mmCIF file of C-alpha atoms in Angstrom:
data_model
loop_
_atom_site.group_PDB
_atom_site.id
_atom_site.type_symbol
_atom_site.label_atom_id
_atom_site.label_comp_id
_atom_site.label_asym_id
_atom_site.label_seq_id
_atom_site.Cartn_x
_atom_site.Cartn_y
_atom_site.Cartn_z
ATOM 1 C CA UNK A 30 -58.267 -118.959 48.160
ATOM 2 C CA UNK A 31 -57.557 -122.447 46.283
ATOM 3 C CA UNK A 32 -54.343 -122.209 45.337
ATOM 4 C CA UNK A 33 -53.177 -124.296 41.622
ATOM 5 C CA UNK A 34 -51.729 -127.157 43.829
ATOM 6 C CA UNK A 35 -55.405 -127.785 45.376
ATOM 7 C CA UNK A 36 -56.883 -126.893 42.136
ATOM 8 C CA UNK A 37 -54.794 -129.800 40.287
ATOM 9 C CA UNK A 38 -55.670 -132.151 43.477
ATOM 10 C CA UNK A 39 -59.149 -131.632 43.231
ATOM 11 C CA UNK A 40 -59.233 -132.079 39.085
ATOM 12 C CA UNK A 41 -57.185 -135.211 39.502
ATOM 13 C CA UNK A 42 -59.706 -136.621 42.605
ATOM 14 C CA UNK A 43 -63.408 -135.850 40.485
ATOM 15 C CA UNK A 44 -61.534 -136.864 36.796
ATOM 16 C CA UNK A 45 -62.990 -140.192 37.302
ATOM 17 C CA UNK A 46 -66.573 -139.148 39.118
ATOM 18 C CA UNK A 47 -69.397 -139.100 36.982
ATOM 19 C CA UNK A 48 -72.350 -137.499 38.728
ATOM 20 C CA UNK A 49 -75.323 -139.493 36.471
ATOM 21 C CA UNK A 50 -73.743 -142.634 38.789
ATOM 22 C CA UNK A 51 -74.664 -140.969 42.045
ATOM 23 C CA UNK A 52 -76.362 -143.713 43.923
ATOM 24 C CA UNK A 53 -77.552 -141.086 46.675
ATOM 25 C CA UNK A 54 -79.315 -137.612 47.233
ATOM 26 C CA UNK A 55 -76.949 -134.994 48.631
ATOM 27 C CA UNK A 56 -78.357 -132.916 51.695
ATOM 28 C CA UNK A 57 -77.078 -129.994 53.926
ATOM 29 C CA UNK A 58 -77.592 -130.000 57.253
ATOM 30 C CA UNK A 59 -77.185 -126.104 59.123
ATOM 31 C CA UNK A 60 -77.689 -128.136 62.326
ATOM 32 C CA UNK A 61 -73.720 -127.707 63.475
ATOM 33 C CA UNK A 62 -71.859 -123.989 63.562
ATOM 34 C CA UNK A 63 -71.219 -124.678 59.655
ATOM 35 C CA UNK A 64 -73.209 -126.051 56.987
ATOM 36 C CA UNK A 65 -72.593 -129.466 55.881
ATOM 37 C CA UNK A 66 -73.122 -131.604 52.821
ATOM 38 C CA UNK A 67 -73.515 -135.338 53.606
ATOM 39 C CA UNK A 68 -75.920 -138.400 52.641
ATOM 40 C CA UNK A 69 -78.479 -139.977 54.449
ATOM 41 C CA UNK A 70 -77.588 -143.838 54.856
ATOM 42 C CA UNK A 71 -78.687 -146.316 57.489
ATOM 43 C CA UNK A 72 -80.786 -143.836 59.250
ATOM 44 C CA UNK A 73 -77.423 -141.550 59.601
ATOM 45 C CA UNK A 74 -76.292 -138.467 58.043
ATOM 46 C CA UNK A 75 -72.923 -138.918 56.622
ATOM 47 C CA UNK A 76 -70.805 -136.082 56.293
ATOM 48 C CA UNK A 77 -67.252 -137.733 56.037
ATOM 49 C CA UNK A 78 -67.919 -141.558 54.005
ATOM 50 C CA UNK A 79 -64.297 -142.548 55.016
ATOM 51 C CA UNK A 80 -65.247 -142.541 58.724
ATOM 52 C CA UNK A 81 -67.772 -144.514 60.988
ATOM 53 C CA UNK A 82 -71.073 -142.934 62.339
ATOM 54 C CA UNK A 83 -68.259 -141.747 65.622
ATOM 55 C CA UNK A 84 -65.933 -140.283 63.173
ATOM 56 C CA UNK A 85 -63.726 -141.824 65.133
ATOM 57 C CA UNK A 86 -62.559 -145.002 63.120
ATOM 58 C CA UNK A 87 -61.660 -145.133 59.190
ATOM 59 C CA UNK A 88 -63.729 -147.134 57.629
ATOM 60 C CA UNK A 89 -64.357 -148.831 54.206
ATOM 61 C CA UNK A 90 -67.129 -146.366 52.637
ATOM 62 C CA UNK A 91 -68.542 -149.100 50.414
ATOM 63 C CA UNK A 92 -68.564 -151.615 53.144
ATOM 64 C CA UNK A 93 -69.831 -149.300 56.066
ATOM 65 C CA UNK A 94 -71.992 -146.816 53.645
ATOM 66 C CA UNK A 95 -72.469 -148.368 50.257
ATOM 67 C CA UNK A 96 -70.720 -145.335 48.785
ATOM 68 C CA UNK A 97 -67.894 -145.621 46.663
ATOM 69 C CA UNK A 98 -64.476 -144.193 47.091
ATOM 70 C CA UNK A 99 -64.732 -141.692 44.259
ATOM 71 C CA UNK A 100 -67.997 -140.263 45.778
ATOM 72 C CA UNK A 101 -66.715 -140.422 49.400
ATOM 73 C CA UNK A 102 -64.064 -138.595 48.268
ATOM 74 C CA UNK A 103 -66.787 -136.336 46.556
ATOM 75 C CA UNK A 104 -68.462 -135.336 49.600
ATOM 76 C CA UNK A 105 -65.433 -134.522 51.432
ATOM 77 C CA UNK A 106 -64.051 -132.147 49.039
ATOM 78 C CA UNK A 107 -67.651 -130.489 48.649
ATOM 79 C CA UNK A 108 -67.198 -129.801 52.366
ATOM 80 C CA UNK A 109 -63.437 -128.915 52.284
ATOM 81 C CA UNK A 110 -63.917 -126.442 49.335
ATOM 82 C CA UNK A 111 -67.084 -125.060 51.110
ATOM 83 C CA UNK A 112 -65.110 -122.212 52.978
ATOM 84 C CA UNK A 113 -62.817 -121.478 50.090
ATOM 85 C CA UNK A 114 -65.904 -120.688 47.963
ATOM 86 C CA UNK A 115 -66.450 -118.215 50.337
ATOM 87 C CA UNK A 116 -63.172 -116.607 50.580
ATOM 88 C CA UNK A 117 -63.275 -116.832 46.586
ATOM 89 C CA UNK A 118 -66.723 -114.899 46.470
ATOM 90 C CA UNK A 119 -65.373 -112.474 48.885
ATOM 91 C CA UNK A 120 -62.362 -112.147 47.381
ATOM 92 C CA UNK A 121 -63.926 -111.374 43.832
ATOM 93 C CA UNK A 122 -65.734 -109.163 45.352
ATOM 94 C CA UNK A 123 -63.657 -106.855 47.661
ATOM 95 C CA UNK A 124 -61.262 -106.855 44.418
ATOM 96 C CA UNK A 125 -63.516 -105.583 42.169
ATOM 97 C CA UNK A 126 -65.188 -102.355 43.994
ATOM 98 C CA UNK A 127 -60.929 -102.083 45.195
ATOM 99 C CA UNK A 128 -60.315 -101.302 41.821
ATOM 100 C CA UNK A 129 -63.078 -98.715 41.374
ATOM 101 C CA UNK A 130 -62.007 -96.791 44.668
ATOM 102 C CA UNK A 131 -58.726 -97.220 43.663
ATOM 103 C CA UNK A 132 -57.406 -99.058 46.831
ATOM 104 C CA UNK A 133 -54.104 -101.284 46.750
ATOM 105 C CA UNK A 134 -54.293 -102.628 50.049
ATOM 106 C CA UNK A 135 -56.289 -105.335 50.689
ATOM 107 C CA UNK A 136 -56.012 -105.424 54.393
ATOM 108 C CA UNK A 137 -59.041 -103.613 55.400
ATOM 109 C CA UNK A 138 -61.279 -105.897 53.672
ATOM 110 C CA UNK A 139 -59.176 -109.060 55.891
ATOM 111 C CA UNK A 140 -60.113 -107.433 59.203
ATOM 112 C CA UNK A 141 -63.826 -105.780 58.464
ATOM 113 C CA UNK A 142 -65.061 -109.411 56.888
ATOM 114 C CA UNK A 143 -62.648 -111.318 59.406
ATOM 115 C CA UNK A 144 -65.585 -113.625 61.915
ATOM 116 C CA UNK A 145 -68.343 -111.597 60.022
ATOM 117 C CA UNK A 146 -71.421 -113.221 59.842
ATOM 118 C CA UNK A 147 -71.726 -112.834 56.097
ATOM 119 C CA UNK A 148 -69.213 -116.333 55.606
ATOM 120 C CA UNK A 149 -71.422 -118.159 57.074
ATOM 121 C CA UNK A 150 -74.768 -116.750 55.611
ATOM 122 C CA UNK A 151 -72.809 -117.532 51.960
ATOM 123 C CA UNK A 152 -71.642 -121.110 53.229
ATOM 124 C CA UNK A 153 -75.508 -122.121 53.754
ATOM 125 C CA UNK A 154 -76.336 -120.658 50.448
ATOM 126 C CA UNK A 155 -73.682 -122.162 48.612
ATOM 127 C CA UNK A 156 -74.346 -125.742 50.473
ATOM 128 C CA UNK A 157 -78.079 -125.537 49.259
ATOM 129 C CA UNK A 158 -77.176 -124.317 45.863
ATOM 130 C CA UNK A 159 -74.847 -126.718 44.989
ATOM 131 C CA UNK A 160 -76.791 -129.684 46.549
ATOM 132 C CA UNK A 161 -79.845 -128.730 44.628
ATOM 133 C CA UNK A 162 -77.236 -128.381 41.301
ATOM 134 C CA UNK A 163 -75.819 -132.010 41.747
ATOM 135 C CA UNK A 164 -79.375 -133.254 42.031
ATOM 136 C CA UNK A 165 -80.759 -131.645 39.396
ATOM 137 C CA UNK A 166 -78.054 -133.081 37.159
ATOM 138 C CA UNK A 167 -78.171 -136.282 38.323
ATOM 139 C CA UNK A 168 -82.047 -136.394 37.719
ATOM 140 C CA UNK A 169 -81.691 -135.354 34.032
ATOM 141 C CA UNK A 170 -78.864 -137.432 34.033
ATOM 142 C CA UNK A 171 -80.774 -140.721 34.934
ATOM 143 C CA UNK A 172 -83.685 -139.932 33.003
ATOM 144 C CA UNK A 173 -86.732 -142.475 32.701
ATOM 145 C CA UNK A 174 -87.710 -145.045 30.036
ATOM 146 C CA UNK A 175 -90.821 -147.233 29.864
ATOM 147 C CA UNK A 176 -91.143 -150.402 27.319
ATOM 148 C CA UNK A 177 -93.796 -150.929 25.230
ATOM 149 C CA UNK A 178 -95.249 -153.845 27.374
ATOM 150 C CA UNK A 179 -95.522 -151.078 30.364
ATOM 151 C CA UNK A 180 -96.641 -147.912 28.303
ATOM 152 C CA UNK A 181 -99.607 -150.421 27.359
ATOM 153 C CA UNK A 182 -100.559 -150.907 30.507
ATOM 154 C CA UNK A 183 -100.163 -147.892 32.122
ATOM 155 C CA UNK A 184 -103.098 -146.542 29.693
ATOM 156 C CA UNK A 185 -104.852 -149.671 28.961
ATOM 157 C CA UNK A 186 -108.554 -149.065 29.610
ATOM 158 C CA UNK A 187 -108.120 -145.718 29.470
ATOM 159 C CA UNK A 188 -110.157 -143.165 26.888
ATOM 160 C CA UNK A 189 -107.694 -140.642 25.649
ATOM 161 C CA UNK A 190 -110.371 -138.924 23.435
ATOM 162 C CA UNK A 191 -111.794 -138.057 26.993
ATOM 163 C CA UNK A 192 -109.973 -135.248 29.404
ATOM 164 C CA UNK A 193 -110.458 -137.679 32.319
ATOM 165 C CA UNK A 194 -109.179 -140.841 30.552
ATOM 166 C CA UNK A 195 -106.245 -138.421 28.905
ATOM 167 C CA UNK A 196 -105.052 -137.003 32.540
ATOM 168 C CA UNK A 197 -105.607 -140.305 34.125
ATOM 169 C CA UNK A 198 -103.305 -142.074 31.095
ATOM 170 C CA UNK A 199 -100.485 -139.674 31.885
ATOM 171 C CA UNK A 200 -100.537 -139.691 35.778
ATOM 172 C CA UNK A 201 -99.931 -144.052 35.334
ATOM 173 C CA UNK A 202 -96.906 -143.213 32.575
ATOM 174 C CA UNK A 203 -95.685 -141.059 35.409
ATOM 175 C CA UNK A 204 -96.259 -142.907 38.632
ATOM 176 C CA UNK A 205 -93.357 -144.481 38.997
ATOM 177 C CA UNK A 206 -90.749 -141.669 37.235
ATOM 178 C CA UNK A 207 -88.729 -139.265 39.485
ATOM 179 C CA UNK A 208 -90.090 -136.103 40.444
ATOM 180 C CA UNK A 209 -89.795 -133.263 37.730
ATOM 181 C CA UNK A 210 -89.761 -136.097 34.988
ATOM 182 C CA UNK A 211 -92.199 -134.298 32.432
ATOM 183 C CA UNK A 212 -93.919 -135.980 28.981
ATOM 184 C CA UNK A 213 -93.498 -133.456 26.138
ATOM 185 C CA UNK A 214 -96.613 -132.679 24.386
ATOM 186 C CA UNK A 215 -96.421 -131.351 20.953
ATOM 187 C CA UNK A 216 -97.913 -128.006 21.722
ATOM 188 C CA UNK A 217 -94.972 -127.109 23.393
ATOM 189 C CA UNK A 218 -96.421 -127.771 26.937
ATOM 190 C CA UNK A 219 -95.021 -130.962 29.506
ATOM 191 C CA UNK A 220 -97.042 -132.252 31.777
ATOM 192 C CA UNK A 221 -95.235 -132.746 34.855
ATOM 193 C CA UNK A 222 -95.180 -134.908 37.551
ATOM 194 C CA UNK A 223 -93.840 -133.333 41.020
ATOM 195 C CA UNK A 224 -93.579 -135.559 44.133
ATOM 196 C CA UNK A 225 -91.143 -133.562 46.710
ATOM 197 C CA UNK A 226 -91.966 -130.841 49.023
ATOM 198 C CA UNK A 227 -95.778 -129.736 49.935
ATOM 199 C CA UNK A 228 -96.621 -129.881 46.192
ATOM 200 C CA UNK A 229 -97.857 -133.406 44.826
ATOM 201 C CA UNK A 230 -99.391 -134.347 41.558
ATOM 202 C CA UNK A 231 -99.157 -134.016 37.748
ATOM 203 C CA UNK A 232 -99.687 -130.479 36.385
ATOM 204 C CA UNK A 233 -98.726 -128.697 33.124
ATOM 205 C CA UNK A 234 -95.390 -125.677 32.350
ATOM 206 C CA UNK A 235 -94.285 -124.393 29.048
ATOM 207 C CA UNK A 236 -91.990 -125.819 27.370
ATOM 208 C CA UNK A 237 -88.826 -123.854 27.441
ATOM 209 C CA UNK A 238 -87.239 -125.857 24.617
ATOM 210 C CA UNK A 239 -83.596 -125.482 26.289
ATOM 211 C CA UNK A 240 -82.124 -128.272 28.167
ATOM 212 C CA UNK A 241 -80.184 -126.145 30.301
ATOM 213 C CA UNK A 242 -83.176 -124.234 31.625
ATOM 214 C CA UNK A 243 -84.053 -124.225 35.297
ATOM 215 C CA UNK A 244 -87.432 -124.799 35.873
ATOM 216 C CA UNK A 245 -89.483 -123.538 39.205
ATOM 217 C CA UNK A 246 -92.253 -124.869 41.166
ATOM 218 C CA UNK A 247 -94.266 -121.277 40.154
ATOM 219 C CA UNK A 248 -94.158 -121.830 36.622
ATOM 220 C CA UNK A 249 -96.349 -125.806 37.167
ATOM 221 C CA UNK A 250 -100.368 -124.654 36.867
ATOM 222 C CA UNK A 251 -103.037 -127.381 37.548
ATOM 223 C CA UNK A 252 -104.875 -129.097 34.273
ATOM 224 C CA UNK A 253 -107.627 -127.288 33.167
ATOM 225 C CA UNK A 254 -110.610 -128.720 31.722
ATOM 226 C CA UNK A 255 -111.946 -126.258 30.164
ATOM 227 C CA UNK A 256 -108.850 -126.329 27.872
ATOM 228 C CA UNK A 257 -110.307 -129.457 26.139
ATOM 229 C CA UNK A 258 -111.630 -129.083 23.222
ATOM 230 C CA UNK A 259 -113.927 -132.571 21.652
ATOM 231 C CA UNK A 260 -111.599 -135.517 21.895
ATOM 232 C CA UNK A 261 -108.021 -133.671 22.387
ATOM 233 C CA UNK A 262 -106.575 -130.802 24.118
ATOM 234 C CA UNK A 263 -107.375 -127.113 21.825
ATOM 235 C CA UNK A 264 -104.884 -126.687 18.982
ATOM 236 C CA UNK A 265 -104.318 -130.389 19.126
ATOM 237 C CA UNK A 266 -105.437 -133.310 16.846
ATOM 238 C CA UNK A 267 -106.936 -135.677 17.818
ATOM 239 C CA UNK A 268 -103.893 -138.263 16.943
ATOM 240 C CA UNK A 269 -101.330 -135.804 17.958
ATOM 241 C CA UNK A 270 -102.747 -135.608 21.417
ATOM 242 C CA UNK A 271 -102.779 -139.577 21.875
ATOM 243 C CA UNK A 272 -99.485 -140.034 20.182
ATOM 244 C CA UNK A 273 -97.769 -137.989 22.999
ATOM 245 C CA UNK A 274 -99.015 -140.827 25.372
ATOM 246 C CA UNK A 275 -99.027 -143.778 23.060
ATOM 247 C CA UNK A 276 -95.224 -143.115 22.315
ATOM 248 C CA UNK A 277 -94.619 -140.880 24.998
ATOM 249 C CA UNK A 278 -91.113 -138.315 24.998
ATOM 250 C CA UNK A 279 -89.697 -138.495 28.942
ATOM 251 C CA UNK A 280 -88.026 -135.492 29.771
ATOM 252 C CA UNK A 281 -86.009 -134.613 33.299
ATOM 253 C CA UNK A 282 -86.393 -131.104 33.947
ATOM 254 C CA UNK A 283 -83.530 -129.305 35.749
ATOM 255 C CA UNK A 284 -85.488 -127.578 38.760
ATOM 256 C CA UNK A 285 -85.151 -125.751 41.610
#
């Protein structure tokens, strides 16, 4: 378990991170007999910032990796504290139906989860949970803007009385925005672009209307036309549905 000395380490190390400045996308690898959490950078996955590709020689992170020290130091304690969120979990756990049976002793639950498969099994799950997590936030975190200049050009030419001209208008706003950036419409839909994984495009969720909501890839649904109604999607004005992409509302959805 983390004891409060390694609690107060890691608080003091991550006081000064602030995740929205990640320059990098965190990945786990299940390659070696534990996960690890590293970043890709000059064609190698980086596990350990404060070494060389060898992990042989300390290195500068920013020099060799273009990571700062705060992150480097970031990654390694993501990795270090990997195992003790297990033991934590387990921990929990074991405690908890202990207290139901009424058991004191712990030391059956040491020796039946001792080498069991299960820690590993709950490292790879916590790896990809908490890499997706850090991403998420760092999406939402970043967010997306457009000027004036380039919201005119994205739909300049483009009929947004039309269905075409309206979908074609909000697939330029979105071209070059991270994937899961959405453009709230007023009918309490987004219209989403996605551009990781199998699934590419711009389709449409619900709106939620809680920032801390987690959105999936089963909730997106493709535009459909016969949801148009004249010159502006049904239940929509006419100038509400051009206003959305005239002055358009970005939005990073957390996702997973």
């Amino acid at each position: 378990m983390t004891n409060s000395t390694t609690q107060q380490h890691l608080e003091h190390e991550t006081s000064s991170l602030s995740l929205d400045k990640l320059t990098f996308q965190l990945e786990f690898s299940t390659m070696n007999d534990l996960p690890e959490i590293g970043v890709s950078s000059h064609g190698v996955f980086v596990t350990n910032p404060q070494y060389d590709a060898g992990m042989t020689q300390k290195v500068d992170p920013v020099e060799c990796w273009g990571i700062s020290h705060a992150h480097a130091r970031f990654i390694v304690d993501l990795n270090e504290e990997l195992a003790e969120a297990v033991e934590d979990a387990l921990n929990t756990a074991c405690l908890r139906l202990q207290k139901i049976a009424g058991i004191e002793d712990g030391g059956f639950a040491g020796t039946f989860f001792s080498g069991h498969p299960i820690r590993r099994d709950l490292m790879n799950v916590l790896a990809e949970y908490i890499t997706a997590d850090v991403n998420s936030y760092r999406s939402e975190a970043k967010g997306f803007h457009l000027t004036k200049e380039m919201i005119a050009e994205a739909i300049g030419g483009k009929d947004l009385k039309t269905y075409d001209g309206w979908l074609e208008a909000a697939k330029a706003l979105l071209a070059d925005a991270p994937s899961w950036t959405a453009i709230q419409q007023p009918c309490g839909l987004f219209a989403v672009k996605i551009s990781d994984g199998a699934l590419a495009g711009v389709f449409w969720c619900a709106d939620h209307g809680d920032v801390s909501y987690v959105y999936r890839e089963d909730e997106l649904a493709d535009f459909d036309r016969s949801a148009w109604a004249g010159d502006s999607w049904d239940g929509l004005s006419s100038q509400d549905n051009e206003a959305c992409l005239r002055n358009p509302v970005f939005v990073a959805l957390r996702h997973i």
